[in-house]
Short mmCIF file of C-alpha atoms in Angstrom, two decimals:
data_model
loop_
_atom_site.label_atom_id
_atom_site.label_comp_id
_atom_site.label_asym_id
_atom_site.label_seq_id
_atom_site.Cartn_x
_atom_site.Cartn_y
_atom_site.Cartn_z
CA UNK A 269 0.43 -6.33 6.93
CA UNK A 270 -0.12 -3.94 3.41
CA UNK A 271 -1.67 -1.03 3.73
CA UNK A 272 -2.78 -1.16 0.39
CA UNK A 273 -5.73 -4.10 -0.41
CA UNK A 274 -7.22 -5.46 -3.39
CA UNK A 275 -10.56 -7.09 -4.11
CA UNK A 276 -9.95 -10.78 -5.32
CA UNK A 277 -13.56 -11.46 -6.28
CA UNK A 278 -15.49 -11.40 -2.65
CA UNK A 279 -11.69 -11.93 -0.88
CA UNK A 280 -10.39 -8.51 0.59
CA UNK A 281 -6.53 -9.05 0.36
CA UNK A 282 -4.13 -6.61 2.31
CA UNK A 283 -5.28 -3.35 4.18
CA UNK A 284 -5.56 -5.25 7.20
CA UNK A 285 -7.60 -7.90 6.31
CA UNK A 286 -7.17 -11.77 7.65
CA UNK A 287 -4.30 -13.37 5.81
CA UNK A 288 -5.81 -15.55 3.04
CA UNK A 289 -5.39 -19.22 1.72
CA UNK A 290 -4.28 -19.65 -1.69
CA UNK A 291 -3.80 -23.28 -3.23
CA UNK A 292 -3.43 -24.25 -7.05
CA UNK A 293 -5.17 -27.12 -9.22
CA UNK A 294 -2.85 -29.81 -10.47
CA UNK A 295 -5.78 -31.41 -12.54
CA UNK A 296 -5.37 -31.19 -16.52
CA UNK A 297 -6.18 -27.49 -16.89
CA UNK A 298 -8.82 -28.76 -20.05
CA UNK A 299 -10.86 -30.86 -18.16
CA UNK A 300 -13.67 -29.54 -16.57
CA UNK A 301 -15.23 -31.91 -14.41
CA UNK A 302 -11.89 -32.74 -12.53
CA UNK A 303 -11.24 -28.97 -12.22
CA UNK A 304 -14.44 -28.70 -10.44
CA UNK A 305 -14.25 -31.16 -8.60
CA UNK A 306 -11.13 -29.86 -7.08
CA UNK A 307 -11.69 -26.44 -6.38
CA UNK A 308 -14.63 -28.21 -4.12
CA UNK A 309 -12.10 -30.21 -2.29
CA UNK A 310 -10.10 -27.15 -2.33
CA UNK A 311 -13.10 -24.98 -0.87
CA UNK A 312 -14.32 -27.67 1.94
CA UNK A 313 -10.50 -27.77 3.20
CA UNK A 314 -10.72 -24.01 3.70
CA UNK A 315 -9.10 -22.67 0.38
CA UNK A 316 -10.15 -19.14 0.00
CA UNK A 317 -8.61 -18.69 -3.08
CA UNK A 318 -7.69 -20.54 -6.25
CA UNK A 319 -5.00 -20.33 -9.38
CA UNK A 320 -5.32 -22.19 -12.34
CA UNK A 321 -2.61 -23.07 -15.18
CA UNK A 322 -3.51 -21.30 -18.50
CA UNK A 323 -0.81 -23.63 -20.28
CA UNK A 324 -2.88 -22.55 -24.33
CA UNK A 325 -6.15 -20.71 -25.57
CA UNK A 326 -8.35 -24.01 -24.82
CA UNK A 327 -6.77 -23.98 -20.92
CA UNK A 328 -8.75 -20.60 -21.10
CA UNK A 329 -12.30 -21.72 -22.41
CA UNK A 330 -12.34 -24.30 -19.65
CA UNK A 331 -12.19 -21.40 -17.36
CA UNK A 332 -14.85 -19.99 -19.11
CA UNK A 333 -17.03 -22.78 -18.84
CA UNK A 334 -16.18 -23.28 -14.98
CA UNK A 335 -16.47 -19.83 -14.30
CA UNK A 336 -20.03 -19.68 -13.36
CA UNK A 337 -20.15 -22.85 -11.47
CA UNK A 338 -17.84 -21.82 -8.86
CA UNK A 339 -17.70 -19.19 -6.61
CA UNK A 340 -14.35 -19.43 -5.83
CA UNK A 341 -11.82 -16.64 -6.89
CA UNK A 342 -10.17 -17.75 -9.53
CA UNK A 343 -6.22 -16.59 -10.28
CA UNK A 344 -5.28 -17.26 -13.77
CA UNK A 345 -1.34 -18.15 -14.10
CA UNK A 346 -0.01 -16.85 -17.15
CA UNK A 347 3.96 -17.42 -18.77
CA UNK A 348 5.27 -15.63 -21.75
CA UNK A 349 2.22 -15.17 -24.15
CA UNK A 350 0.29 -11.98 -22.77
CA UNK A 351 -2.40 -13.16 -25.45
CA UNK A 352 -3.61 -16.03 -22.89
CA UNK A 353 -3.99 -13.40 -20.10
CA UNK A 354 -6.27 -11.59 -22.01
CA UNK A 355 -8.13 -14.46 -23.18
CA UNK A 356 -8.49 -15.55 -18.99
CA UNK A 357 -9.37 -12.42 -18.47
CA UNK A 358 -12.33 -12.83 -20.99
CA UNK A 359 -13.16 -15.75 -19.61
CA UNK A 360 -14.23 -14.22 -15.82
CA UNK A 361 -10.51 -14.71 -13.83
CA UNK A 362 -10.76 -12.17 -10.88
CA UNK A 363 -6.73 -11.85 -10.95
CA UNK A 364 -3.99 -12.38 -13.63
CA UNK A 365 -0.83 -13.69 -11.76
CA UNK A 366 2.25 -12.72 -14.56
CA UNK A 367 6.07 -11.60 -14.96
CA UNK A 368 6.04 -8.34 -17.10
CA UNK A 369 9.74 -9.57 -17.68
CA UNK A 370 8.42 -12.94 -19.38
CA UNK A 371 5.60 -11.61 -21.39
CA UNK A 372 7.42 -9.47 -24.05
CA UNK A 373 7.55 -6.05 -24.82
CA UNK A 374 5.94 -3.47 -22.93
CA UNK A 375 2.68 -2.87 -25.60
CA UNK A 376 2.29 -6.22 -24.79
CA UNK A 377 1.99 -5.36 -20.99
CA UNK A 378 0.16 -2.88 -21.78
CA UNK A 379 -2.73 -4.33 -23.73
CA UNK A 380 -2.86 -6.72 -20.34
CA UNK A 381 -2.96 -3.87 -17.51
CA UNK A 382 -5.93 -2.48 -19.87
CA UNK A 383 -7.50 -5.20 -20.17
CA UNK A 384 -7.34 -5.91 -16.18
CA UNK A 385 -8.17 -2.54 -15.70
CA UNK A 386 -11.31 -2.40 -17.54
CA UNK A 387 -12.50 -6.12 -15.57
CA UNK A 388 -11.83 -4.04 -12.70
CA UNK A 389 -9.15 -7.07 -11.65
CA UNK A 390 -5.66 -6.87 -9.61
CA UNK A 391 -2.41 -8.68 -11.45
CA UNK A 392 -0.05 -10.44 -9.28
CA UNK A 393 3.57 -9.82 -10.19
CA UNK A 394 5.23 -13.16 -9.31
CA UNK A 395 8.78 -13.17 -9.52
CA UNK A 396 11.12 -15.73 -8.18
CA UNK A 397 14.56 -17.05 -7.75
CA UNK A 398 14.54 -18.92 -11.03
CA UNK A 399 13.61 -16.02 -13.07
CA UNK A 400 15.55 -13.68 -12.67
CA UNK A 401 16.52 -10.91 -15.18
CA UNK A 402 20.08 -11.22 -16.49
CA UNK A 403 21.26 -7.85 -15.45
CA UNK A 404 20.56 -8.13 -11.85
CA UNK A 405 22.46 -11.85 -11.96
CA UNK A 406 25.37 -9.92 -13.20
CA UNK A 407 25.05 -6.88 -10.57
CA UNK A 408 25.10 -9.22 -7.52
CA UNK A 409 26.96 -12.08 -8.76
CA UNK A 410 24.01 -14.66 -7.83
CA UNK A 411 20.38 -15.04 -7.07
CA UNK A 412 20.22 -12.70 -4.20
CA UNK A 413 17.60 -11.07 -1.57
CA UNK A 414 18.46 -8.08 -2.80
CA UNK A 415 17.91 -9.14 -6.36
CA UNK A 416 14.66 -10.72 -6.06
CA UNK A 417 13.51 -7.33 -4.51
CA UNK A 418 15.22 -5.01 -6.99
CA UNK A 419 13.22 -7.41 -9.52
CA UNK A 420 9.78 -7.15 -8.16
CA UNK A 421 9.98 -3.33 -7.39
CA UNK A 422 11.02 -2.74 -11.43
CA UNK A 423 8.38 -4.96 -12.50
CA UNK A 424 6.06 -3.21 -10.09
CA UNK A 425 6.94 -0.24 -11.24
CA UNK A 426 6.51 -1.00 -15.03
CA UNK A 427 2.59 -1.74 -14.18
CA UNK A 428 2.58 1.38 -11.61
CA UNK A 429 3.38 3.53 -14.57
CA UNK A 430 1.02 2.62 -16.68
CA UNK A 431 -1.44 4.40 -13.79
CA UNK A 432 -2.40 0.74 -12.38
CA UNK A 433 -2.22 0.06 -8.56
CA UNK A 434 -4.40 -2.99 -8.29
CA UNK A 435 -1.05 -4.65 -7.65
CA UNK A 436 -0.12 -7.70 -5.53
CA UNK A 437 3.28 -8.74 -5.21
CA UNK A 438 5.07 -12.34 -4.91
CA UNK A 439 8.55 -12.86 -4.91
CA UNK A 440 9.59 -16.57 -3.58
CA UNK A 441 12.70 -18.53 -3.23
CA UNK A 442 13.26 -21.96 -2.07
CA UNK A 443 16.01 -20.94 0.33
CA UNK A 444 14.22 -20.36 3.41
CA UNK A 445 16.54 -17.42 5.09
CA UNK A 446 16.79 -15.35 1.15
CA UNK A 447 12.53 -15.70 0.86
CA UNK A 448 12.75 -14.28 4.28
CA UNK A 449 15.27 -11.65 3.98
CA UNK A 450 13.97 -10.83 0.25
CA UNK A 451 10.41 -10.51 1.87
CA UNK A 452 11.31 -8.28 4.87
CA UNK A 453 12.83 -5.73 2.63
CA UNK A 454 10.29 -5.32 -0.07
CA UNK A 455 7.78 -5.00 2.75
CA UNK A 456 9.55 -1.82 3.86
CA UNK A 457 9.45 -0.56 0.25
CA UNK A 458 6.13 -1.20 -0.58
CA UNK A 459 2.49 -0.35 0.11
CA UNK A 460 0.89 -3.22 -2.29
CA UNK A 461 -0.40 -6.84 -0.39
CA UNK A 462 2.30 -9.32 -0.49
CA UNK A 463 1.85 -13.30 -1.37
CA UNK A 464 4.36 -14.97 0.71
CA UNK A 465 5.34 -18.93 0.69
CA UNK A 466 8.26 -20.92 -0.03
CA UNK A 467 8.19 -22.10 -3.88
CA UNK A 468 9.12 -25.42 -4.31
CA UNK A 469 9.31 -25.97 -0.86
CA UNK A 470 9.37 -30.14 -1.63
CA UNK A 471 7.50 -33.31 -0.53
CA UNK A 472 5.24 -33.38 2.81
CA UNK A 473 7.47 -33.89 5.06
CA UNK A 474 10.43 -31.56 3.76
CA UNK A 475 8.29 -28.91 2.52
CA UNK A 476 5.86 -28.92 5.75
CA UNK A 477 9.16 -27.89 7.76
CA UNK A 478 10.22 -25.18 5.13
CA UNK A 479 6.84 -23.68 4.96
CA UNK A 480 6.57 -23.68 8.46
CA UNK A 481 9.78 -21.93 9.21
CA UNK A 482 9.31 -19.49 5.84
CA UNK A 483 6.22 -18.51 6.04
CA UNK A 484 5.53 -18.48 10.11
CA UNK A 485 8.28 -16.21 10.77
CA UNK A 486 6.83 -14.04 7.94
CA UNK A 487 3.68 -13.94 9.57
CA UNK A 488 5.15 -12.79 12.80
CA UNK A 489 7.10 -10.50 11.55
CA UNK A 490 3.86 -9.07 10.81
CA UNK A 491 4.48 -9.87 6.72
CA UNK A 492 2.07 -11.17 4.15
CA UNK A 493 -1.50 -10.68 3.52
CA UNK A 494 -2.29 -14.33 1.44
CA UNK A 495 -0.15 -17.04 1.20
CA UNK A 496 0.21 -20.83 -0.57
CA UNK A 497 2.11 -23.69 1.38
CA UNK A 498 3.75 -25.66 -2.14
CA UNK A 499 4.14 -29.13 -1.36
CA UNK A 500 4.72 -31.81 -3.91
CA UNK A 501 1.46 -33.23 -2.86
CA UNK A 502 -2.34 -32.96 -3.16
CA UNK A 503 -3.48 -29.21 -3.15
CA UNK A 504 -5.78 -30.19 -0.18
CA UNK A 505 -2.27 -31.02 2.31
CA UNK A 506 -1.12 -27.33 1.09
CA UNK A 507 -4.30 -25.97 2.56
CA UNK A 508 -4.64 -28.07 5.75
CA UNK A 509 -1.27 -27.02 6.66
CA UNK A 510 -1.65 -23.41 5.55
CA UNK A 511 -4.96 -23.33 8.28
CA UNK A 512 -2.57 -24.90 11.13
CA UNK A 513 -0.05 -22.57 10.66
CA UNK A 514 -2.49 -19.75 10.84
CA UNK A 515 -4.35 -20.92 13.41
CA UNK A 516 -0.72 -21.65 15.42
CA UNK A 517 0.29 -18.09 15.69
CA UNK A 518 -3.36 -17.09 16.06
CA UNK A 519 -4.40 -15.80 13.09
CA UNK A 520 -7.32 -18.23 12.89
CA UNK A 521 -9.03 -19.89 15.26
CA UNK A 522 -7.88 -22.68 15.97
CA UNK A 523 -10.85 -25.59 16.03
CA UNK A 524 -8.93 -27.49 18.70
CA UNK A 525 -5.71 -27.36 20.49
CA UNK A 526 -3.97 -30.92 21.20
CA UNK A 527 -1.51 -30.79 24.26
CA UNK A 528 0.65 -33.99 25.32
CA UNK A 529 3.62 -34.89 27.46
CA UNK A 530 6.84 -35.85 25.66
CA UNK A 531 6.75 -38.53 28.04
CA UNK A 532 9.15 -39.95 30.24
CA UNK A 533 10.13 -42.64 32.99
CA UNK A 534 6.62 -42.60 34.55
CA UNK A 535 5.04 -43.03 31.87
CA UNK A 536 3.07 -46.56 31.43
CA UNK A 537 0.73 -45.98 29.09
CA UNK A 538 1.43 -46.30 25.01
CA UNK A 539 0.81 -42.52 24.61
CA UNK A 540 2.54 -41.66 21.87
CA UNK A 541 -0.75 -43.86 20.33
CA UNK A 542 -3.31 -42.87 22.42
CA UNK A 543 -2.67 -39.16 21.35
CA UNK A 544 -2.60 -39.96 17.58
CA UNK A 545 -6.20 -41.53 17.69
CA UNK A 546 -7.34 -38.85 19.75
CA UNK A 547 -5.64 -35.83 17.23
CA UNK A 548 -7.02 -38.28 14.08
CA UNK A 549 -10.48 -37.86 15.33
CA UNK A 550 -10.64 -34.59 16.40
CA UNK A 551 -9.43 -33.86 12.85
CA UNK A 552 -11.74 -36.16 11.53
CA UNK A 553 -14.91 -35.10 12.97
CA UNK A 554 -13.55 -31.22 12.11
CA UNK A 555 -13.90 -29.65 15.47
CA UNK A 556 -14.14 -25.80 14.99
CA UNK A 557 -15.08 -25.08 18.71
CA UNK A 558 -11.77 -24.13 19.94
CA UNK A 559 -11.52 -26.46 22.25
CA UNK A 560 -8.09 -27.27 24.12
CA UNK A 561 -7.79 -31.33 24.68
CA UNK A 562 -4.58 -32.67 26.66
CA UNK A 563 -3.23 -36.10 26.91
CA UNK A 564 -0.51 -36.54 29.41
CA UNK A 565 1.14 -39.37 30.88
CA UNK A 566 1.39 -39.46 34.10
CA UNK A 567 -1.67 -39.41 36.65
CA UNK A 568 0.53 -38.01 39.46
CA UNK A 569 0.97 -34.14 37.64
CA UNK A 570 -1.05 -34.69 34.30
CA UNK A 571 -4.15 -32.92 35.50
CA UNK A 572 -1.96 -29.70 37.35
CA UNK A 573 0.21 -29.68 34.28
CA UNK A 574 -2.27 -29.68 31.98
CA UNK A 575 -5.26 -27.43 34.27
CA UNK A 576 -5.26 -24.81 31.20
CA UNK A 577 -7.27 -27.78 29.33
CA UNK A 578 -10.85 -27.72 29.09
CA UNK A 579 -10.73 -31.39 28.67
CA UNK A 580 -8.47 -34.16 29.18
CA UNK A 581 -6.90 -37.88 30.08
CA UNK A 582 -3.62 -38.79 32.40
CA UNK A 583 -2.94 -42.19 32.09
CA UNK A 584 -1.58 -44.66 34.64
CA UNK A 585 -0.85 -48.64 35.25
CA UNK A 586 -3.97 -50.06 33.39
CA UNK A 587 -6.08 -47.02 34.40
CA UNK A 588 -6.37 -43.27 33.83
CA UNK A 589 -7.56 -40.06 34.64
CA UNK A 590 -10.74 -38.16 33.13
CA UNK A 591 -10.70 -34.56 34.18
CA UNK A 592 -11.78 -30.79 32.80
CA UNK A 593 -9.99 -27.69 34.16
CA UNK A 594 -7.58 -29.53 35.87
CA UNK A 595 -9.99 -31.11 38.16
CA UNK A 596 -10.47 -35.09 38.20
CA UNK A 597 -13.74 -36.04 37.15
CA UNK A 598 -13.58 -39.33 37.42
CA UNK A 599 -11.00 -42.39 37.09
CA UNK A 600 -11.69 -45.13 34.62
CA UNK A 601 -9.79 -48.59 32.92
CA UNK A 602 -7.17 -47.61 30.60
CA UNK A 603 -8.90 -49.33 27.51
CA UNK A 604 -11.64 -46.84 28.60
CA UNK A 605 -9.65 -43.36 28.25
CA UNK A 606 -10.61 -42.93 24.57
CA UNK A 607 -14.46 -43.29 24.68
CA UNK A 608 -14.58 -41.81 27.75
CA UNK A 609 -12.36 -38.80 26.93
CA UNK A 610 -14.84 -37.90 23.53
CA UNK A 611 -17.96 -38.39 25.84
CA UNK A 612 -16.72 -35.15 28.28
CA UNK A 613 -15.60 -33.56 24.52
CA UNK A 614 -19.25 -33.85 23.34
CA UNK A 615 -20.68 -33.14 26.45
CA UNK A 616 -18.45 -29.66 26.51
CA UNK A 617 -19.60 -28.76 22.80
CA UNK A 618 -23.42 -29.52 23.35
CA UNK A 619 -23.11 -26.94 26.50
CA UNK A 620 -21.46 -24.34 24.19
CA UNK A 621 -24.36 -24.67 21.64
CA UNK A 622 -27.00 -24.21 23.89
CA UNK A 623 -25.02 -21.76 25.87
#
């Protein structure tokens, strides 16, 4: 992780700090009430930090009037006319997210480190592998790792030498192995807090397996200190799945852990069911315990297999299983498991609140 952090309203980013959730609005950017309304959704599902469109001056008097409604850090997201991040910047945006390549000349930069200087704000430098300057195209033939580095350490260094270091960097590409290799580099060449993800990463499904792969290896590789998940889908999926992937390589703690067999031959119960009602409604009532569930198929190993549990079901010929740390508590009609299985799960989180 950075060395370096930056103050996103209450969020520390970088310097060590938890790796943050970032999501964007995809509400019209002029209507209040739905932007609200959002950024709540956005909050409850564990967002930590939001960016808003500033498409035109009125995109920025929304923000105004939203800004003291919400305590969510806002990011503004400003193209080509610098005179919009100054206006978000009026209107209370805790970061400016902008290309110095796409804004214009350099007085025009200028006049928007100044202006973020004097809010006492950080400015994201976003590059990515659509936007690239012509020059470096030409050096390296194509959009590159290399390239998208050499692009964010010049535009870095255009803000950096107008004595401003409230810097966070983002450079993405929708190629999963170039976002990585891109990303490993400018971590070794840089002190500012990095926003990693995979831009344009696609629809659930596709863009669930990208992220996973992009940004989880990141993450291990000890690199990034916020990150978005970009699905072509509601903002809310982007931040569930941001939290799981966290919470997979222990980042977060995880509210529960669902183990299951892949079953096989031995198995005669419809498990692959059974353990999707039983992950629906942990998810459902938002366990945040930490507990560790398992649902395996077969009552001969289940419970050994699965002894790490605190809680769980093996199912057998019309019957199954209920046991906790791997030892049988008691054995009970297969149309039984479910109830039965979320009585010992309350029972286990009532002793941890009284405990």
């Amino acid at each position: 992780m950075s060395l370096e952090s930056v103050m996103i309203r209450d969020v520390k980013v970088g310097g060590g700090a938890p790796v943050s959730i970032q999501s964007m609005t995809n509400v019209d950017a002029h209507d209040e009430s739905l932007l609200l309304s959002q950024i709540s959704e956005l909050e409850n599902a564990g967002c930590e930090i939001v960016r808003l469109a500033i498409p035109d001056i009125d995109a920025a008097g929304t923000l105004k009037k939203l800004r003291n409604k919400t305590n969510m850090p806002i990011v503004a997201d400003i193209h080509f006319d610098y005179k919009l991040a100054l206006a978000a910047i009026d209107s209370g945006a805790d970061k400016i997210r902008i290309n110095p390549g796409n804004i214009g000349s350099i007085d025009r930069v200028r006049a928007v480190v100044n202006e973020a200087r004097m809010a006492h704000i950080p400015i994201r430098v976003g590059v990515n592998s659509g936007s690239l300057e012509k020059d470096i195209l030409e050096k390296y033939g194509k959009v590159t790792a290399r390239g998208l580095c050499d692009s964010a350490l010049r535009n870095v260094a255009v803000i950096e030498d107008m004595d401003f270091d409230d810097i966070v960097i983002s450079l993405k590409s929708s190629d999963v192995r170039m976002n990585y290799e891109a990303h490993r580099m400018i971590a070794k060449e840089t002190k500012h807090p990095i926003h990693i993800g995979i831009t344009e990463a696609g629809t659930v499904k596709r863009g669930k397996l990208k992220s996973a792969i992009g940004i989880g290896s990141l993450l291990l590789e000890g690199v990034g200190d916020t990150m978005r998940v970009s699905l072509t889908a509601n903002p809310v999926e982007e931040v569930l799945f941001a939290r799981e992937i966290l919470e997979t390589l222990g980042l977060r703690k995880a509210g529960y852990d669902l183990v299951s067999c892949p079953t096989c031959g031995r198995t005669s119960v419809n498990l692959e069911e059974l353990a999707e009602k039983i992950d629906r409604r942990l998810s459902d009532e938002n366990i945040r315990e930490g507990i560790k569930v398992a649902v395996m198929g077969c009552v001969v190993n289940g419970p050994g297999e699965a002894r790490g549990a605190d809680v769980g079901i093996a199912g057998g010929n019309g019957e199954g299983l209920i046991f906790r740390k791997g030892e049988v508590v008691r054995k009970v009609k297969e149309e039984e498991l479910l109830p039965e299985l979320f009585r010992e799960i309350d029972a286990i989180l009532e002793e941890r609140k009284s405990s």
